Amino acid sequence: MTATYSRATALLLSVLLFISLIPLSALGEEGMFLPNMLNELPLKKLQQRGLKIPIADIYNPNGPSIKDAVVIVDGGTGEFLSPEGLLLTNHHVAFDALVAASDPAKDYASNGYFAHNHSEELPAKGYTAQITQELKDVTAEVLAGITDVTSPQDRAAAIASKSRAIATAASKPSEGITANVLPLNEGLSYYLFTYLTLRDVRIVYAPPKNIGFFGGDPDNFEWPRHDGDFTFMRVYAGPDGKPAEYAASNVPFKPKKFLSISMGGVKENEFVMVMGYPGSTRRYRESYSVAYNQDVAMPFIIDVFNKQIEELQNVGKGNRELQIKLQSRIFEISNTLKDLEGSVIAMRREGIVDKKRAEEAAFARWISENPDRQKKYGEVLPSLEKAYAELTKTAQRDLMVQQFASLSDVFEVLSLVNRVAAEKEKPQSDRNANLMMTVLRARGALPEIFAERNGAVERAMFIFLLRKAAELPAGQKIDAVEKRFGNLQGDARIRAEEDFARTFTEGKNFATAEAVNALFEKTPAQLKELNEPLIDFAGEIGELGAQIGANQRAFNATVSLLRPLLVQGMSEMHGNKPYPDANRTLRFTYGDVKGYVPHDAAIYQPFTMLSGVIEKDTGREPFDVPAKLKQLYRARDFGPYATPDGQNVPVDFLSTTDIIGGNSGSPIMNGRGEQVGIIFDGNYEGLGNDFFYNEAKGRAIAVDIRYVLFIADKFGGAGYILKELDIKNVPAALRRAA
């Protein structure tokens, strides 16, 4: 899920084009602000628009605030809604947990789940809830002693080392406190973030998939939307209130703060605000980065992902159990694919590369006007251009090798076999300790890896990658592929590739954890006697991947030295302060409930209703409306969740809040800080928002909180959950029922 932002024309370059450098007080809806920046926002204007609570109610480092109610959950965000650790997030955020707990007899991923009491709450395996404890500027500490003459690689290593040391000192593992240090504004500053990490998360109520992901991929990123994308979970702690692994004796976690809910709904143009954990934006990137992503990396990944989805769907045909296990993976790839496709279209439509180039031309002119600027900033843009020219030379090959390396855990382990055998020929004192430790961990993980292995999927993906590698342009071919298949043509090559892939999943040396483990005991001579080309192939891919990784680290070190100077120089040129890019840390954004014009002769209103769900019903996935929901609609049995005329139930709504992937599950609140909905998506016309924001067309999509409660209560029979909630603006009917 994503949203977008727009740039002004080149005519307004010095004022608006470099959006990231507009001062916080001048911004419109754009910006994902750190909580400690809120006092720099135009508070009087926000109050005039509808903000009713003080900033201290949103962020208070010395006491409970909304900050303490909003948490990281898996790949998204969640919010506490009760003193008993009840948590609301998206259905798609909790979906992996539902899939992991499902089988053909208990298909929770498709049919939903309902715990009648605490004892029935379903463990969400692998899920945690992380609550921000502190955020602190540690720039001076991180950059101390790092001079301008430090090489890019040495500088990057020193920053990483200092960041780890600061994070380690702030961590308290026995108390569940974790920490990390992250760069802001492309490394212009560094912040320490500490979290309380809770490791026992359980599912309380999840609607069926044909509500929680109604409309499926066809509706993904689209408006009008009619999705009930929510799930209730509960966070647990040990009996002493401290973080603990799952145990029957654990008790519901007591959050410092939980949100109230408003049943009053929202109106068009009403002020709203969001807190959450947006994943990543790149709004300060140079034109070379934007062009590389738009024209090289993203189109390549789009092509690969399209084929991956096709292969995964083919593998699952006729096997219901496999379909259940694959659906989460297919959704994740499909979601990313549509995001990438829409982003490329939007970036080209808005001419972002050309706007960036015009912006950089103005920057170069500004630099040329002053010798001191020339000394400080003169090499920034030329050096970035040179770095990207080098990166692009082998970009397609490098991207393909990364795909091979991520083919499967088994392939990754096999890539180490030859290296370990060669290492064992050396004296003990000369062996690569890091490699040997990596192998030790990999061998220990083999039983779990094989328990979860799906040979059919791996084989299909392996064949696909081999065929895709054959299409690489001259000069970017992969030697490991070409020396095995390059002299073959047509059907002969296809058969050879298929046989090779079949060996990977069915060959006696690769079919079990024990067989793979035994390979690590062999000498180079013994491995040669096995005559297994696959071992050599995996090793060669691994070696090339390591070389590419080293090149990328050098590239990253170079640009990480240059980008802070670019941001600083642009800021100096305009006399403005930039807001930081998203980096999966807690952020605040605000906007209005508002529709948009997607294209000529069309106007999209900001609200959808249950009647629209019924209109979309085809009886077939992904538009198969549950029978009970249709019965409730026909009977107009909406309870207190209906519109004022009693004829409908609000479902989803739009706002101009600036959100992106990672914000999934974020609470959207009214000016009193009461939750009125839950963010779950952005619109297609607004994609590309990791690089730019488009206030005219970019919209965040949220489930109306009244639809959440309606589904849980009237449809799901989980009305007991409502007794935990602090509900404001309660209709008289609900007050009487309570």
mmCIF file of C-alpha atoms in Angstrom, residues 279-595:
data_model
loop_
_atom_site.group_PDB
_atom_site.id
_atom_site.type_symbol
_atom_site.label_atom_id
_atom_site.label_comp_id
_atom_site.label_asym_id
_atom_site.label_seq_id
_atom_site.Cartn_x
_atom_site.Cartn_y
_atom_site.Cartn_z
ATOM 1 C CA GLY A 279 8.331 1.999 5.678
ATOM 2 C CA SER A 280 10.501 3.960 3.277
ATOM 3 C CA THR A 281 10.439 7.038 1.086
ATOM 4 C CA ARG A 282 13.162 8.431 -1.172
ATOM 5 C CA ARG A 283 11.986 11.968 -1.764
ATOM 6 C CA TYR A 284 15.449 13.536 -1.606
ATOM 7 C CA ARG A 285 17.045 11.296 -4.216
ATOM 8 C CA GLU A 286 19.037 12.746 -7.098
ATOM 9 C CA SER A 287 17.802 12.474 -10.694
ATOM 10 C CA TYR A 288 20.221 9.620 -11.408
ATOM 11 C CA SER A 289 18.630 7.512 -8.681
ATOM 12 C CA VAL A 290 15.114 8.280 -9.888
ATOM 13 C CA ALA A 291 16.054 7.434 -13.486
ATOM 14 C CA TYR A 292 17.764 4.189 -12.428
ATOM 15 C CA ASN A 293 14.723 3.067 -10.469
ATOM 16 C CA GLN A 294 12.202 4.211 -13.073
ATOM 17 C CA ASP A 295 13.959 2.847 -16.159
ATOM 18 C CA VAL A 296 16.113 -0.059 -14.954
ATOM 19 C CA ALA A 297 15.424 -1.608 -11.563
ATOM 20 C CA MET A 298 11.656 -1.284 -11.298
ATOM 21 C CA PRO A 299 10.822 -2.523 -14.840
ATOM 22 C CA PHE A 300 13.127 -5.513 -14.299
ATOM 23 C CA ILE A 301 11.473 -6.438 -10.995
ATOM 24 C CA ILE A 302 8.026 -5.958 -12.566
ATOM 25 C CA ASP A 303 8.896 -8.501 -15.242
ATOM 26 C CA VAL A 304 10.246 -10.986 -12.699
ATOM 27 C CA PHE A 305 7.293 -10.614 -10.334
ATOM 28 C CA ASN A 306 4.742 -11.099 -13.115
ATOM 29 C CA LYS A 307 6.307 -14.436 -13.949
ATOM 30 C CA GLN A 308 6.664 -15.441 -10.307
ATOM 31 C CA ILE A 309 2.949 -14.945 -9.721
ATOM 32 C CA GLU A 310 2.111 -16.985 -12.819
ATOM 33 C CA GLU A 311 4.366 -19.837 -11.700
ATOM 34 C CA LEU A 312 3.093 -19.833 -8.116
ATOM 35 C CA GLN A 313 -0.513 -19.954 -9.297
ATOM 36 C CA ASN A 314 0.260 -22.824 -11.678
ATOM 37 C CA VAL A 315 1.999 -24.817 -8.950
ATOM 38 C CA GLY A 316 -0.990 -24.458 -6.623
ATOM 39 C CA LYS A 317 -3.602 -25.656 -9.099
ATOM 40 C CA GLY A 318 -5.385 -28.772 -7.909
ATOM 41 C CA ASN A 319 -3.748 -28.713 -4.478
ATOM 42 C CA ARG A 320 -5.914 -26.910 -1.929
ATOM 43 C CA GLU A 321 -3.407 -27.252 0.904
ATOM 44 C CA LEU A 322 -0.670 -25.751 -1.236
ATOM 45 C CA GLN A 323 -2.989 -22.966 -2.391
ATOM 46 C CA ILE A 324 -3.612 -22.024 1.242
ATOM 47 C CA LYS A 325 0.103 -21.892 2.009
ATOM 48 C CA LEU A 326 0.972 -19.938 -1.144
ATOM 49 C CA GLN A 327 -1.766 -17.306 -1.000
ATOM 50 C CA SER A 328 0.110 -15.047 1.406
ATOM 51 C CA ARG A 329 3.222 -15.124 -0.773
ATOM 52 C CA ILE A 330 1.194 -14.470 -3.918
ATOM 53 C CA PHE A 331 -0.558 -11.537 -2.239
ATOM 54 C CA GLU A 332 2.730 -9.984 -1.136
ATOM 55 C CA ILE A 333 4.231 -10.258 -4.613
ATOM 56 C CA SER A 334 1.020 -9.030 -6.299
ATOM 57 C CA ASN A 335 0.790 -6.081 -3.941
ATOM 58 C CA THR A 336 4.384 -5.054 -4.602
ATOM 59 C CA LEU A 337 3.972 -5.632 -8.332
ATOM 60 C CA LYS A 338 0.959 -3.357 -8.655
ATOM 61 C CA ASP A 339 2.728 -0.731 -6.545
ATOM 62 C CA LEU A 340 5.771 -0.828 -8.818
ATOM 63 C CA GLU A 341 3.699 -0.717 -12.011
ATOM 64 C CA GLY A 342 1.684 2.246 -10.795
ATOM 65 C CA SER A 343 4.797 4.009 -9.533
ATOM 66 C CA VAL A 344 6.581 3.791 -12.886
ATOM 67 C CA ILE A 345 3.483 5.109 -14.674
ATOM 68 C CA ALA A 346 3.117 7.986 -12.200
ATOM 69 C CA MET A 347 6.803 8.944 -12.260
ATOM 70 C CA ARG A 348 6.789 9.092 -16.054
ATOM 71 C CA ARG A 349 3.444 10.880 -16.169
ATOM 72 C CA GLU A 350 4.627 13.571 -13.758
ATOM 73 C CA GLY A 351 8.062 13.878 -15.390
ATOM 74 C CA ILE A 352 9.892 13.453 -12.089
ATOM 75 C CA VAL A 353 13.291 12.797 -13.682
ATOM 76 C CA ASP A 354 13.090 15.979 -15.760
ATOM 77 C CA LYS A 355 11.966 17.998 -12.757
ATOM 78 C CA LYS A 356 14.838 16.635 -10.714
ATOM 79 C CA ARG A 357 17.282 17.530 -13.487
ATOM 80 C CA ALA A 358 15.935 21.071 -13.650
ATOM 81 C CA GLU A 359 16.246 21.292 -9.893
ATOM 82 C CA GLU A 360 19.843 20.091 -10.035
ATOM 83 C CA ALA A 361 20.653 22.573 -12.809
ATOM 84 C CA ALA A 362 19.469 25.377 -10.541
ATOM 85 C CA PHE A 363 21.597 23.922 -7.745
ATOM 86 C CA ALA A 364 24.661 23.842 -10.016
ATOM 87 C CA ARG A 365 24.126 27.492 -10.966
ATOM 88 C CA TRP A 366 23.825 28.435 -7.303
ATOM 89 C CA ILE A 367 27.050 26.573 -6.504
ATOM 90 C CA SER A 368 28.931 28.321 -9.318
ATOM 91 C CA GLU A 369 28.170 31.731 -7.830
ATOM 92 C CA ASN A 370 30.404 31.249 -4.781
ATOM 93 C CA PRO A 371 33.914 29.719 -4.389
ATOM 94 C CA ASP A 372 33.101 28.325 -0.944
ATOM 95 C CA ARG A 373 30.064 26.556 -2.340
ATOM 96 C CA GLN A 374 32.152 25.193 -5.199
ATOM 97 C CA LYS A 375 34.630 23.762 -2.713
ATOM 98 C CA LYS A 376 31.932 22.166 -0.554
ATOM 99 C CA TYR A 377 29.302 21.090 -3.091
ATOM 100 C CA GLY A 378 30.966 21.299 -6.509
ATOM 101 C CA GLU A 379 31.688 17.570 -6.883
ATOM 102 C CA VAL A 380 28.423 16.263 -5.444
ATOM 103 C CA LEU A 381 26.356 15.960 -8.629
ATOM 104 C CA PRO A 382 29.223 14.894 -10.944
ATOM 105 C CA SER A 383 30.250 12.202 -8.454
ATOM 106 C CA LEU A 384 26.691 10.908 -8.150
ATOM 107 C CA GLU A 385 26.381 10.780 -11.938
ATOM 108 C CA LYS A 386 29.625 8.801 -12.198
ATOM 109 C CA ALA A 387 28.546 6.340 -9.488
ATOM 110 C CA TYR A 388 25.245 5.614 -11.235
ATOM 111 C CA ALA A 389 26.882 5.259 -14.637
ATOM 112 C CA GLU A 390 29.062 2.506 -13.182
ATOM 113 C CA LEU A 391 26.128 0.847 -11.399
ATOM 114 C CA THR A 392 24.032 0.738 -14.565
ATOM 115 C CA LYS A 393 26.671 -1.116 -16.622
ATOM 116 C CA THR A 394 25.785 -4.476 -15.044
ATOM 117 C CA ALA A 395 22.468 -3.601 -13.412
ATOM 118 C CA GLN A 396 20.340 -6.295 -15.087
ATOM 119 C CA ARG A 397 22.887 -9.032 -14.395
ATOM 120 C CA ASP A 398 23.238 -7.935 -10.788
ATOM 121 C CA LEU A 399 19.484 -7.879 -10.271
ATOM 122 C CA MET A 400 19.186 -11.360 -11.777
ATOM 123 C CA VAL A 401 21.929 -12.770 -9.554
ATOM 124 C CA GLN A 402 20.065 -11.398 -6.553
ATOM 125 C CA GLN A 403 16.998 -13.305 -7.720
ATOM 126 C CA PHE A 404 19.005 -16.537 -7.928
ATOM 127 C CA ALA A 405 20.477 -15.918 -4.485
ATOM 128 C CA SER A 406 16.981 -15.543 -3.028
ATOM 129 C CA LEU A 407 15.595 -18.562 -4.893
ATOM 130 C CA SER A 408 15.329 -20.579 -1.684
ATOM 131 C CA ASP A 409 17.044 -21.174 1.632
ATOM 132 C CA VAL A 410 18.283 -24.523 0.315
ATOM 133 C CA PHE A 411 19.999 -22.881 -2.655
ATOM 134 C CA GLU A 412 21.588 -20.317 -0.358
ATOM 135 C CA VAL A 413 22.964 -23.091 1.863
ATOM 136 C CA LEU A 414 24.278 -25.021 -1.161
ATOM 137 C CA SER A 415 26.170 -21.938 -2.303
ATOM 138 C CA LEU A 416 28.412 -22.364 0.758
ATOM 139 C CA VAL A 417 29.404 -26.018 0.243
ATOM 140 C CA ASN A 418 32.437 -25.523 -2.020
ATOM 141 C CA ARG A 419 33.687 -22.552 -0.003
ATOM 142 C CA VAL A 420 33.582 -24.541 3.219
ATOM 143 C CA ALA A 421 35.384 -27.500 1.665
ATOM 144 C CA ALA A 422 38.143 -25.205 0.415
ATOM 145 C CA GLU A 423 38.317 -23.476 3.786
ATOM 146 C CA LYS A 424 38.850 -26.784 5.579
ATOM 147 C CA GLU A 425 41.986 -27.361 3.507
ATOM 148 C CA LYS A 426 43.567 -24.372 5.250
ATOM 149 C CA PRO A 427 45.205 -24.392 8.690
ATOM 150 C CA GLN A 428 42.711 -23.690 11.471
ATOM 151 C CA SER A 429 44.252 -20.282 12.137
ATOM 152 C CA ASP A 430 43.777 -19.176 8.512
ATOM 153 C CA ARG A 431 40.124 -20.120 8.163
ATOM 154 C CA ASN A 432 37.413 -17.521 7.692
ATOM 155 C CA ALA A 433 35.755 -17.468 11.108
ATOM 156 C CA ASN A 434 32.717 -15.538 9.887
ATOM 157 C CA LEU A 435 32.104 -18.044 7.102
ATOM 158 C CA MET A 436 32.413 -21.003 9.449
ATOM 159 C CA MET A 437 29.975 -19.398 11.892
ATOM 160 C CA THR A 438 27.510 -18.719 9.063
ATOM 161 C CA VAL A 439 27.712 -22.347 7.984
ATOM 162 C CA LEU A 440 27.214 -23.566 11.535
ATOM 163 C CA ARG A 441 23.983 -21.581 11.796
ATOM 164 C CA ALA A 442 22.863 -22.694 8.331
ATOM 165 C CA ARG A 443 23.398 -26.370 9.128
ATOM 166 C CA GLY A 444 21.474 -25.984 12.353
ATOM 167 C CA ALA A 445 18.551 -24.488 10.448
ATOM 168 C CA LEU A 446 18.380 -27.240 7.813
ATOM 169 C CA PRO A 447 15.684 -29.367 9.541
ATOM 170 C CA GLU A 448 13.352 -26.374 9.745
ATOM 171 C CA ILE A 449 14.210 -25.290 6.195
ATOM 172 C CA PHE A 450 13.323 -28.701 4.777
ATOM 173 C CA ALA A 451 10.197 -28.975 6.909
ATOM 174 C CA GLU A 452 8.886 -25.860 5.164
ATOM 175 C CA ARG A 453 10.378 -26.558 1.739
ATOM 176 C CA ASN A 454 8.099 -26.702 -1.284
ATOM 177 C CA GLY A 455 9.962 -28.461 -4.051
ATOM 178 C CA ALA A 456 7.383 -27.761 -6.749
ATOM 179 C CA VAL A 457 7.566 -24.015 -6.161
ATOM 180 C CA GLU A 458 11.368 -24.012 -6.033
ATOM 181 C CA ARG A 459 11.644 -26.044 -9.229
ATOM 182 C CA ALA A 460 9.244 -23.779 -11.127
ATOM 183 C CA MET A 461 11.064 -20.657 -9.967
ATOM 184 C CA PHE A 462 14.471 -22.146 -10.770
ATOM 185 C CA ILE A 463 13.397 -22.928 -14.339
ATOM 186 C CA PHE A 464 11.948 -19.447 -14.716
ATOM 187 C CA LEU A 465 15.155 -17.764 -13.533
ATOM 188 C CA LEU A 466 17.312 -19.865 -15.859
ATOM 189 C CA ARG A 467 15.133 -18.851 -18.800
ATOM 190 C CA LYS A 468 15.103 -15.236 -17.702
ATOM 191 C CA ALA A 469 18.905 -15.263 -17.440
ATOM 192 C CA ALA A 470 19.078 -16.342 -21.087
ATOM 193 C CA GLU A 471 17.451 -13.022 -22.041
ATOM 194 C CA LEU A 472 20.142 -10.857 -20.446
ATOM 195 C CA PRO A 473 21.875 -8.518 -22.919
ATOM 196 C CA ALA A 474 25.374 -9.176 -24.213
ATOM 197 C CA GLY A 475 27.940 -8.027 -21.707
ATOM 198 C CA GLN A 476 25.656 -8.848 -18.794
ATOM 199 C CA LYS A 477 25.376 -12.618 -19.149
ATOM 200 C CA ILE A 478 25.914 -14.785 -16.077
ATOM 201 C CA ASP A 479 28.905 -17.071 -16.665
ATOM 202 C CA ALA A 480 27.546 -19.800 -14.376
ATOM 203 C CA VAL A 481 24.456 -20.041 -16.593
ATOM 204 C CA GLU A 482 26.121 -19.585 -19.960
ATOM 205 C CA LYS A 483 28.788 -22.253 -19.545
ATOM 206 C CA ARG A 484 26.089 -24.842 -18.804
ATOM 207 C CA PHE A 485 23.351 -23.807 -21.219
ATOM 208 C CA GLY A 486 24.758 -21.150 -23.534
ATOM 209 C CA ASN A 487 25.614 -23.585 -26.332
ATOM 210 C CA LEU A 488 22.090 -25.027 -26.395
ATOM 211 C CA GLN A 489 19.160 -23.665 -28.364
ATOM 212 C CA GLY A 490 15.371 -23.935 -28.308
ATOM 213 C CA ASP A 491 13.857 -27.113 -26.887
ATOM 214 C CA ALA A 492 17.260 -28.591 -26.097
ATOM 215 C CA ARG A 493 18.052 -25.729 -23.748
ATOM 216 C CA ILE A 494 14.609 -25.861 -22.180
ATOM 217 C CA ARG A 495 14.929 -29.600 -21.464
ATOM 218 C CA ALA A 496 18.408 -29.129 -19.998
ATOM 219 C CA GLU A 497 17.179 -26.344 -17.733
ATOM 220 C CA GLU A 498 14.236 -28.449 -16.568
ATOM 221 C CA ASP A 499 16.487 -31.431 -15.807
ATOM 222 C CA PHE A 500 18.886 -29.200 -13.898
ATOM 223 C CA ALA A 501 16.052 -27.742 -11.817
ATOM 224 C CA ARG A 502 14.647 -31.214 -11.157
ATOM 225 C CA THR A 503 18.019 -32.292 -9.767
ATOM 226 C CA PHE A 504 17.846 -29.387 -7.328
ATOM 227 C CA THR A 505 14.599 -30.612 -5.790
ATOM 228 C CA GLU A 506 14.768 -34.378 -6.380
ATOM 229 C CA GLY A 507 18.457 -35.283 -6.562
ATOM 230 C CA LYS A 508 19.557 -37.605 -3.754
ATOM 231 C CA ASN A 509 22.176 -35.135 -2.506
ATOM 232 C CA PHE A 510 19.663 -32.286 -2.202
ATOM 233 C CA ALA A 511 16.344 -33.902 -1.292
ATOM 234 C CA THR A 512 16.724 -34.069 2.506
ATOM 235 C CA ALA A 513 18.269 -32.066 5.314
ATOM 236 C CA GLU A 514 20.545 -34.989 6.143
ATOM 237 C CA ALA A 515 21.851 -35.222 2.582
ATOM 238 C CA VAL A 516 22.658 -31.519 2.365
ATOM 239 C CA ASN A 517 24.218 -31.561 5.823
ATOM 240 C CA ALA A 518 26.501 -34.408 4.749
ATOM 241 C CA LEU A 519 27.899 -32.291 1.910
ATOM 242 C CA PHE A 520 29.607 -30.024 4.431
ATOM 243 C CA GLU A 521 31.687 -32.953 5.684
ATOM 244 C CA LYS A 522 33.272 -33.612 2.305
ATOM 245 C CA THR A 523 36.637 -32.490 0.964
ATOM 246 C CA PRO A 524 36.996 -30.740 -2.406
ATOM 247 C CA ALA A 525 38.085 -34.048 -3.943
ATOM 248 C CA GLN A 526 35.077 -35.883 -2.549
ATOM 249 C CA LEU A 527 32.734 -33.187 -3.831
ATOM 250 C CA LYS A 528 34.288 -33.499 -7.268
ATOM 251 C CA GLU A 529 33.686 -37.247 -7.208
ATOM 252 C CA LEU A 530 29.971 -36.635 -6.658
ATOM 253 C CA ASN A 531 29.821 -35.015 -10.094
ATOM 254 C CA GLU A 532 27.010 -32.660 -9.047
ATOM 255 C CA PRO A 533 27.098 -29.586 -11.334
ATOM 256 C CA LEU A 534 24.465 -27.985 -9.128
ATOM 257 C CA ILE A 535 26.926 -27.632 -6.233
ATOM 258 C CA ASP A 536 29.372 -25.807 -8.491
ATOM 259 C CA PHE A 537 26.570 -23.687 -9.972
ATOM 260 C CA ALA A 538 25.309 -22.600 -6.553
ATOM 261 C CA GLY A 539 28.866 -21.849 -5.466
ATOM 262 C CA GLU A 540 29.565 -19.748 -8.561
ATOM 263 C CA ILE A 541 26.333 -17.807 -8.093
ATOM 264 C CA GLY A 542 27.274 -17.306 -4.445
ATOM 265 C CA GLU A 543 30.739 -16.013 -5.359
ATOM 266 C CA LEU A 544 29.336 -13.650 -7.982
ATOM 267 C CA GLY A 545 26.712 -12.515 -5.505
ATOM 268 C CA ALA A 546 29.436 -11.779 -2.959
ATOM 269 C CA GLN A 547 31.333 -9.748 -5.554
ATOM 270 C CA ILE A 548 28.186 -7.831 -6.475
ATOM 271 C CA GLY A 549 27.485 -7.274 -2.786
ATOM 272 C CA ALA A 550 30.960 -5.810 -2.299
ATOM 273 C CA ASN A 551 30.449 -3.512 -5.287
ATOM 274 C CA GLN A 552 27.088 -2.398 -3.943
ATOM 275 C CA ARG A 553 28.554 -1.698 -0.522
ATOM 276 C CA ALA A 554 31.198 0.469 -2.168
ATOM 277 C CA PHE A 555 28.490 2.227 -4.189
ATOM 278 C CA ASN A 556 26.356 2.765 -1.096
ATOM 279 C CA ALA A 557 29.351 4.112 0.813
ATOM 280 C CA THR A 558 30.040 6.605 -1.965
ATOM 281 C CA VAL A 559 26.485 7.895 -2.309
ATOM 282 C CA SER A 560 25.990 7.963 1.467
ATOM 283 C CA LEU A 561 28.850 10.464 1.596
ATOM 284 C CA LEU A 562 27.385 12.584 -1.200
ATOM 285 C CA ARG A 563 23.649 12.593 -0.467
ATOM 286 C CA PRO A 564 23.845 14.426 2.884
ATOM 287 C CA LEU A 565 25.774 17.168 1.084
ATOM 288 C CA LEU A 566 23.077 17.350 -1.596
ATOM 289 C CA VAL A 567 20.313 17.682 0.995
ATOM 290 C CA GLN A 568 22.345 20.187 3.001
ATOM 291 C CA GLY A 569 23.205 22.239 -0.073
ATOM 292 C CA MET A 570 19.635 22.342 -1.329
ATOM 293 C CA SER A 571 18.477 23.341 2.138
ATOM 294 C CA GLU A 572 21.079 26.095 2.253
ATOM 295 C CA MET A 573 20.106 27.315 -1.207
ATOM 296 C CA HIS A 574 16.453 27.709 -0.252
ATOM 297 C CA GLY A 575 16.935 28.561 3.414
ATOM 298 C CA ASN A 576 14.533 25.800 4.391
ATOM 299 C CA LYS A 577 14.506 22.812 6.723
ATOM 300 C CA PRO A 578 13.675 19.368 5.286
ATOM 301 C CA TYR A 579 11.364 16.869 6.927
ATOM 302 C CA PRO A 580 12.871 13.365 7.109
ATOM 303 C CA ASP A 581 12.147 10.507 4.746
ATOM 304 C CA ALA A 582 10.165 7.595 6.179
ATOM 305 C CA ASN A 583 12.340 4.821 7.620
ATOM 306 C CA ARG A 584 9.930 2.562 9.551
ATOM 307 C CA THR A 585 9.938 4.794 12.623
ATOM 308 C CA LEU A 586 6.955 6.454 14.281
ATOM 309 C CA ARG A 587 5.549 9.327 12.214
ATOM 310 C CA PHE A 588 2.662 11.791 12.287
ATOM 311 C CA THR A 589 0.813 13.082 9.246
ATOM 312 C CA TYR A 590 -2.387 15.055 8.773
ATOM 313 C CA GLY A 591 -4.846 16.058 6.076
ATOM 314 C CA ASP A 592 -8.521 16.274 5.189
ATOM 315 C CA VAL A 593 -11.227 13.833 4.168
ATOM 316 C CA LYS A 594 -11.410 14.510 0.463
ATOM 317 C CA GLY A 595 -12.178 12.892 -2.891
#
